[in-house]
Amino acid sequence: MESLTGPGETYGTVAVQAKQMAVDEINAAGGINGRPLELVVEDSKCNAQDSITAYRKLTDVDGIKIILGTSCSGAMLGAAPLAEEEGVILFSGLATNPDIAEAGDYIFRTSLNDILVGIDTGNTLWADGVRQLATITESTDYAEGVRRTTVEQFEKRGGEVVAAEQYASDVTDFRSQLTKLVAAQPDAIHISAQGEFAGGTVIKQLREIGYDGPLYSEIVPAGTTALEIAGDAATGLKAVFVDLDPANAKGQEVLGNFRARYDYVTLPWYLGSAYDDVYIAAECLKQTGDDQDADGFRDCMYAITWSGAIGTDYSFDEKGEVVGLSNVVVEILPVAERTEENYGYRVLGPAPTE
């Protein structure tokens, strides 16, 4: 279950493609205890209501008890109460809203909680000398969660938010909101977007109206589609997110295989997270021997330690939150320096802790 249409289309599609690649690899190696895996896909459309519809199809019609997904926090929060009540596993590689941590005993994720993204972004802003900040945020659970936790940490450090604007997911012209932000004369502007199209367009239009100051964001405006839209307007933007370690041979192997199969790579961490989720699920299915045993799968998840594309020796805590991964700060390169190998950015290093 992923967001194949709507604001999350780009990363939802990447997630499904990565999952299918992992399923095909597992089946080529003999499947699970001799049985092939089958990926049944439904579109959660990056919103709660359609996520519930997709969930009902998977559980009521297909009889599925182990669901990998979904992307988009709103979609995840829509389906999670049903999954918890009905004893169905919901295992996301992409949803990050803090409220997911309290969703229940059957809810897991390999994506880092937005609280950590916000803390690291707030610290990054402060460390870079930003004291007055303006924000523009898409009106979704994910984007608002990132903005909220970022601002909380930034203000905790002593910073001030001098202007804040929001936009709906169907908006394509942001100039009126952006003009208000620029008029407040902030030291920097933070962008929190649900969709890559919006994220890239916000960056482009900010430069078009004359803003030449620092830009910061979460992962979405640093995606391939967003950078294609923004062009050189995105140069110098700093984003905070989990990235694949270049020294992790498995991660680089997965990216190479994905590029060979699909002829592109975008949002490599999302790709790797979705890929790892399939292999983790396969290991737990191997241990339980029963794809209807959600309780056994849950117990396996709490006990497992995993090394894969997104990291080594990571695990899950009592809330189903991933433990053992951390954020980095990246800087977007000029268009002339962006390549398939660097994904358009360079890693500056770990996010500051203070």
Coordinates of C-alpha atoms in Angstrom, one line a residue:
M1 CA 0.0 0.0 0.0
E2 CA 1.7 3.2 -1.2
S3 CA 0.8 6.6 -2.5
L4 CA 0.9 6.0 -6.3
T5 CA -1.1 9.2 -7.1
G6 CA -1.5 12.5 -5.3
P7 CA 1.3 14.5 -3.7
G8 CA 3.3 11.4 -2.8
E9 CA 3.3 9.9 -6.3
T10 CA 7.0 10.2 -6.9
Y11 CA 8.2 8.5 -3.8
G12 CA 5.2 6.1 -3.6
T13 CA 6.1 4.8 -7.0
V14 CA 9.8 4.5 -6.1
A15 CA 8.8 2.5 -3.0
V16 CA 6.7 0.1 -5.0
Q17 CA 9.4 -0.4 -7.6
A18 CA 12.0 -1.1 -4.9
K19 CA 9.7 -3.5 -3.1
Q20 CA 9.0 -5.4 -6.4
M21 CA 12.7 -5.6 -7.0
A22 CA 13.2 -7.1 -3.6
V23 CA 10.4 -9.5 -4.0
D24 CA 11.8 -10.7 -7.3
E25 CA 15.2 -11.2 -5.8
I26 CA 13.7 -13.3 -2.9
N27 CA 11.7 -15.4 -5.2
A28 CA 14.7 -16.0 -7.5
A29 CA 16.5 -17.3 -4.5
G30 CA 13.7 -19.8 -3.6
G31 CA 11.1 -17.6 -1.9
I32 CA 10.1 -18.1 1.8
N33 CA 10.5 -21.7 2.9
G34 CA 10.0 -22.6 -0.8
R35 CA 6.9 -20.4 -1.3
P36 CA 7.0 -17.4 -3.6
L37 CA 6.2 -13.9 -2.3
E38 CA 3.5 -11.9 -4.0
L39 CA 3.2 -8.1 -3.9
V40 CA -0.4 -7.0 -3.9
V41 CA -0.5 -3.2 -4.4
E42 CA -3.2 -0.7 -3.6
D43 CA -3.0 3.1 -3.9
S44 CA -3.4 5.1 -0.7
K45 CA -3.3 8.4 -2.7
C46 CA -1.5 10.2 0.1
N47 CA -4.6 10.8 2.2
A48 CA -6.4 9.2 5.1
Q49 CA -9.7 8.3 3.4
D50 CA -8.2 6.6 0.3
S51 CA -5.8 4.9 2.6
I52 CA -8.7 3.4 4.6
T53 CA -10.3 2.3 1.3
A54 CA -7.0 0.6 0.2
Y55 CA -6.6 -1.0 3.6
R56 CA -10.2 -2.4 3.5
K57 CA -9.5 -3.9 0.1
L58 CA -6.3 -5.6 1.2
T59 CA -7.8 -7.0 4.4
D60 CA -11.4 -7.7 3.5
V61 CA -11.0 -8.9 -0.1
D62 CA -7.4 -10.1 -0.2
G63 CA -7.3 -11.4 3.3
I64 CA -3.9 -9.9 4.0
K65 CA -2.5 -9.5 7.5
I66 CA 0.9 -8.1 6.7
I67 CA 0.8 -4.7 5.0
L68 CA 4.0 -2.9 3.9
G69 CA 3.2 0.8 3.8
T70 CA 2.1 3.4 3.4
S71 CA 3.9 6.5 2.3
C72 CA 2.5 9.9 3.4
S73 CA 1.8 10.4 7.1
G74 CA -1.8 11.3 6.7
A75 CA -2.5 8.0 4.9
M76 CA -0.6 6.1 7.5
L77 CA -2.5 7.8 10.4
G78 CA -5.8 7.0 8.6
A79 CA -5.2 3.3 8.3
A80 CA -3.2 2.7 11.6
P81 CA -6.2 2.7 14.0
L82 CA -7.9 0.0 12.0
A83 CA -4.8 -2.0 11.7
E84 CA -4.2 -1.8 15.5
E85 CA -7.8 -2.7 16.3
E86 CA -7.9 -5.7 13.9
G87 CA -4.4 -7.0 14.6
V88 CA -2.9 -6.3 11.1
I89 CA 0.7 -5.3 10.7
L90 CA 1.3 -1.9 9.1
F91 CA 5.0 -1.5 8.3
S92 CA 6.0 1.8 6.6
G93 CA 9.3 2.8 5.1
L94 CA 8.3 6.4 4.4
A95 CA 5.8 7.9 6.9
T96 CA 7.4 10.1 9.5
N97 CA 4.8 12.0 11.5
P98 CA 5.4 11.9 15.3
D99 CA 1.9 10.6 16.1
I100 CA 2.7 7.3 14.3
A101 CA 4.9 6.4 17.3
E102 CA 1.7 6.2 19.4
A103 CA -0.4 4.3 16.8
G104 CA -0.1 0.9 18.5
D105 CA 1.5 -2.5 18.8
Y106 CA 1.2 -3.6 15.2
I107 CA 2.6 -0.4 13.7
F108 CA 6.3 -0.2 12.6
R109 CA 8.4 2.0 10.4
T110 CA 12.0 2.2 9.1
S111 CA 11.5 6.0 8.5
L112 CA 12.8 8.4 11.2
N113 CA 10.3 10.2 13.3
D114 CA 9.8 13.9 12.3
I115 CA 10.7 14.9 15.9
L116 CA 14.3 13.9 15.1
V117 CA 14.2 15.6 11.7
G118 CA 12.9 18.7 13.4
I119 CA 15.4 18.7 16.2
D120 CA 18.3 18.2 13.7
T121 CA 16.9 21.0 11.4
G122 CA 16.4 23.4 14.2
N123 CA 20.0 22.8 15.4
T124 CA 21.3 23.1 11.8
L125 CA 19.6 26.5 11.4
W126 CA 21.0 27.8 14.7
A127 CA 24.5 26.4 14.0
D128 CA 24.4 28.2 10.6
G129 CA 23.7 31.6 12.3
V130 CA 20.0 31.8 11.5
R131 CA 18.2 33.8 14.1
Q132 CA 15.0 34.9 12.3
L133 CA 13.2 32.3 10.2
A134 CA 10.2 32.3 7.8
T135 CA 8.4 29.0 6.9
I136 CA 6.2 27.8 4.1
T137 CA 4.4 24.5 4.7
E138 CA 2.1 22.2 2.7
S139 CA -1.1 21.6 4.6
T140 CA -0.6 17.8 5.3
D141 CA 0.2 15.8 8.4
Y142 CA 3.8 15.1 7.2
A143 CA 4.7 18.6 6.2
E144 CA 3.1 20.3 9.2
G145 CA 4.8 17.7 11.5
V146 CA 8.2 18.6 10.2
R147 CA 7.5 22.3 10.4
R148 CA 6.2 22.1 14.0
T149 CA 9.1 20.1 15.4
T150 CA 11.7 22.3 13.5
V151 CA 10.2 25.5 14.9
E152 CA 10.0 24.1 18.4
Q153 CA 13.7 23.2 18.4
F154 CA 14.7 26.5 16.6
E155 CA 12.8 28.6 19.2
K156 CA 14.2 26.5 22.0
R157 CA 17.7 27.5 20.8
G158 CA 16.6 31.2 20.9
G159 CA 15.4 31.7 17.3
E160 CA 12.3 33.6 16.2
V161 CA 9.8 32.8 13.5
V162 CA 9.0 36.1 11.8
A163 CA 6.6 34.8 9.1
A164 CA 4.7 31.6 8.4
E165 CA 2.6 30.6 5.4
Q166 CA 0.7 27.4 4.4
Y167 CA -0.6 26.1 1.1
A168 CA -3.0 23.4 -0.1
S169 CA -1.7 20.4 -2.1
D170 CA -3.5 21.5 -5.3
V171 CA -1.9 25.0 -5.3
T172 CA 0.6 25.7 -8.1
D173 CA 1.3 29.4 -7.7
F174 CA 2.8 30.4 -4.4
R175 CA 4.0 33.9 -5.2
S176 CA 1.5 35.7 -2.9
Q177 CA 2.6 33.7 0.2
L178 CA 6.2 33.9 -0.8
T179 CA 6.1 37.7 -1.1
K180 CA 4.8 37.9 2.5
L181 CA 7.7 35.7 3.7
V182 CA 10.3 37.8 1.9
A183 CA 8.8 41.0 3.2
A184 CA 9.5 39.9 6.7
Q185 CA 13.3 39.9 5.9
P186 CA 14.1 36.6 7.5
D187 CA 17.7 35.2 7.8
A188 CA 16.5 32.1 6.0
I189 CA 13.3 30.3 4.7
H190 CA 12.4 26.8 5.6
I191 CA 10.3 24.7 3.1
S192 CA 8.3 21.7 4.2
A193 CA 6.6 20.0 1.3
Q194 CA 4.5 16.8 0.8
G195 CA 4.9 16.7 -2.9
E196 CA 8.1 17.2 -5.0
F197 CA 6.3 19.3 -7.6
A198 CA 5.2 21.8 -5.0
G199 CA 8.6 21.7 -3.3
G200 CA 10.5 22.4 -6.5
T201 CA 8.0 25.1 -7.6
V202 CA 8.3 27.0 -4.3
I203 CA 12.1 27.1 -4.6
K204 CA 11.9 28.3 -8.2
Q205 CA 9.3 31.0 -7.5
L206 CA 11.2 32.2 -4.4
R207 CA 14.2 33.0 -6.6
E208 CA 11.9 34.5 -9.3
I209 CA 10.5 37.1 -6.9
G210 CA 14.0 38.1 -6.0
Y211 CA 14.8 36.2 -2.8
D212 CA 18.5 35.3 -2.7
G213 CA 18.9 34.2 0.9
P214 CA 19.5 30.7 2.4
L215 CA 16.9 28.0 1.9
Y216 CA 16.4 24.9 4.2
S217 CA 14.1 21.9 3.8
E218 CA 13.3 18.3 4.6
I219 CA 13.8 15.5 2.1
V220 CA 11.1 16.1 -0.5
P221 CA 12.4 19.4 -2.1
A222 CA 15.7 17.5 -2.5
G223 CA 14.2 14.8 -4.7
T224 CA 15.0 14.4 -8.4
T225 CA 11.7 15.8 -9.6
A226 CA 11.8 18.8 -7.3
L227 CA 15.4 19.6 -8.4
E228 CA 14.5 19.3 -12.1
I229 CA 11.7 21.8 -11.6
A230 CA 13.8 24.2 -9.5
G231 CA 16.9 24.0 -11.6
D232 CA 19.7 26.2 -10.4
A233 CA 17.3 28.0 -8.1
A234 CA 17.8 25.1 -5.7
T235 CA 21.6 25.5 -5.6
G236 CA 22.8 25.9 -2.0
L237 CA 19.6 24.7 -0.4
K238 CA 20.4 22.6 2.7
A239 CA 18.2 19.7 3.6
V240 CA 18.1 17.4 6.6
F241 CA 17.3 13.7 6.1
V242 CA 18.6 10.2 6.4
D243 CA 20.9 9.3 3.5
L244 CA 22.4 6.1 2.3
D245 CA 26.0 5.7 3.6
P246 CA 28.4 5.6 0.5
A247 CA 30.5 3.2 2.5
N248 CA 27.5 0.8 2.9
A249 CA 28.2 -1.8 0.1
K250 CA 24.7 -3.2 0.3
G251 CA 23.1 0.3 -0.2
Q252 CA 25.2 1.0 -3.2
E253 CA 24.5 -2.4 -4.7
V254 CA 20.7 -1.8 -4.3
L255 CA 21.0 1.6 -6.0
G256 CA 23.0 0.2 -8.8
N257 CA 20.5 -2.7 -9.3
F258 CA 17.5 -0.2 -9.2
R259 CA 19.1 2.0 -11.8
A260 CA 19.9 -0.9 -14.1
R261 CA 16.3 -2.1 -13.8
Y262 CA 14.3 1.1 -13.9
D263 CA 16.8 3.5 -15.6
Y264 CA 16.6 6.2 -12.9
V265 CA 17.1 6.8 -9.2
T266 CA 15.4 9.3 -7.0
L267 CA 15.2 9.8 -3.2
P268 CA 17.7 7.0 -2.6
W269 CA 17.0 6.6 1.1
Y270 CA 13.2 6.1 0.5
L271 CA 14.1 3.5 -2.1
G272 CA 16.5 1.7 0.2
S273 CA 14.0 1.9 3.1
A274 CA 11.2 0.3 1.0
Y275 CA 13.7 -2.4 -0.2
D276 CA 14.8 -3.2 3.3
D277 CA 11.2 -3.5 4.5
V278 CA 10.6 -6.4 2.1
Y279 CA 13.6 -8.3 3.3
I280 CA 12.8 -7.7 7.0
A281 CA 9.2 -8.9 6.3
A282 CA 10.6 -11.9 4.5
E283 CA 12.8 -12.8 7.5
C284 CA 9.8 -12.6 9.9
L285 CA 7.6 -14.6 7.5
K286 CA 10.4 -17.2 7.4
Q287 CA 10.4 -17.3 11.2
T288 CA 6.6 -17.5 11.6
G289 CA 6.0 -19.7 8.6
D290 CA 2.5 -18.2 8.3
D291 CA 1.5 -15.0 6.5
Q292 CA -1.7 -14.8 8.7
D293 CA 0.3 -14.8 12.0
A294 CA 0.4 -11.1 12.6
D295 CA 1.2 -11.6 16.3
G296 CA 4.2 -13.8 15.5
F297 CA 5.3 -11.2 12.9
R298 CA 5.0 -8.4 15.5
D299 CA 7.1 -10.4 18.0
C300 CA 9.8 -11.0 15.3
M301 CA 9.9 -7.3 14.5
Y302 CA 10.5 -6.4 18.2
A303 CA 13.3 -8.8 18.4
I304 CA 15.1 -8.3 15.0
T305 CA 18.3 -6.5 14.3
W306 CA 18.9 -5.8 10.7
S307 CA 21.7 -4.7 8.3
G308 CA 20.6 -3.7 4.8
A309 CA 20.5 -0.9 2.3
I310 CA 19.8 1.9 4.8
G311 CA 22.1 0.9 7.6
T312 CA 23.7 -1.7 9.7
D313 CA 22.5 -3.2 13.0
Y314 CA 19.3 -1.2 13.3
S315 CA 16.3 -2.4 15.2
F316 CA 12.9 -1.3 16.5
D317 CA 11.9 0.0 20.0
E318 CA 8.8 -0.8 22.0
K319 CA 6.8 1.7 19.9
G320 CA 7.9 0.2 16.6
E321 CA 10.2 3.1 15.9
V322 CA 13.5 2.4 14.1
V323 CA 16.6 2.7 16.2
G324 CA 20.2 3.0 14.9
L325 CA 19.7 5.5 12.0
S326 CA 20.5 9.2 12.0
N327 CA 20.2 12.3 9.8
V328 CA 22.7 14.1 7.7
V329 CA 22.8 17.6 6.3
V330 CA 23.1 17.8 2.5
E331 CA 23.6 20.8 0.2
I332 CA 22.1 21.0 -3.3
L333 CA 24.7 21.3 -6.1
P334 CA 24.5 23.6 -9.2
V335 CA 22.8 21.9 -12.2
A336 CA 26.1 21.5 -14.0
E337 CA 27.5 19.4 -11.1
R338 CA 24.4 17.2 -10.6
T339 CA 24.9 13.6 -11.7
E340 CA 23.1 10.3 -11.4
E341 CA 25.8 9.2 -8.9
N342 CA 25.5 12.2 -6.5
Y343 CA 21.7 12.7 -6.9
G344 CA 22.2 16.4 -7.1
Y345 CA 23.6 17.0 -3.6
R346 CA 26.7 16.6 -1.5
V347 CA 26.6 15.4 2.1
L348 CA 28.0 18.0 4.5
G349 CA 28.1 15.6 7.5
P350 CA 26.0 14.5 10.4
A351 CA 23.3 16.9 11.6
P352 CA 24.6 19.0 14.6
T353 CA 23.5 17.9 18.0
E354 CA 23.7 21.3 19.5

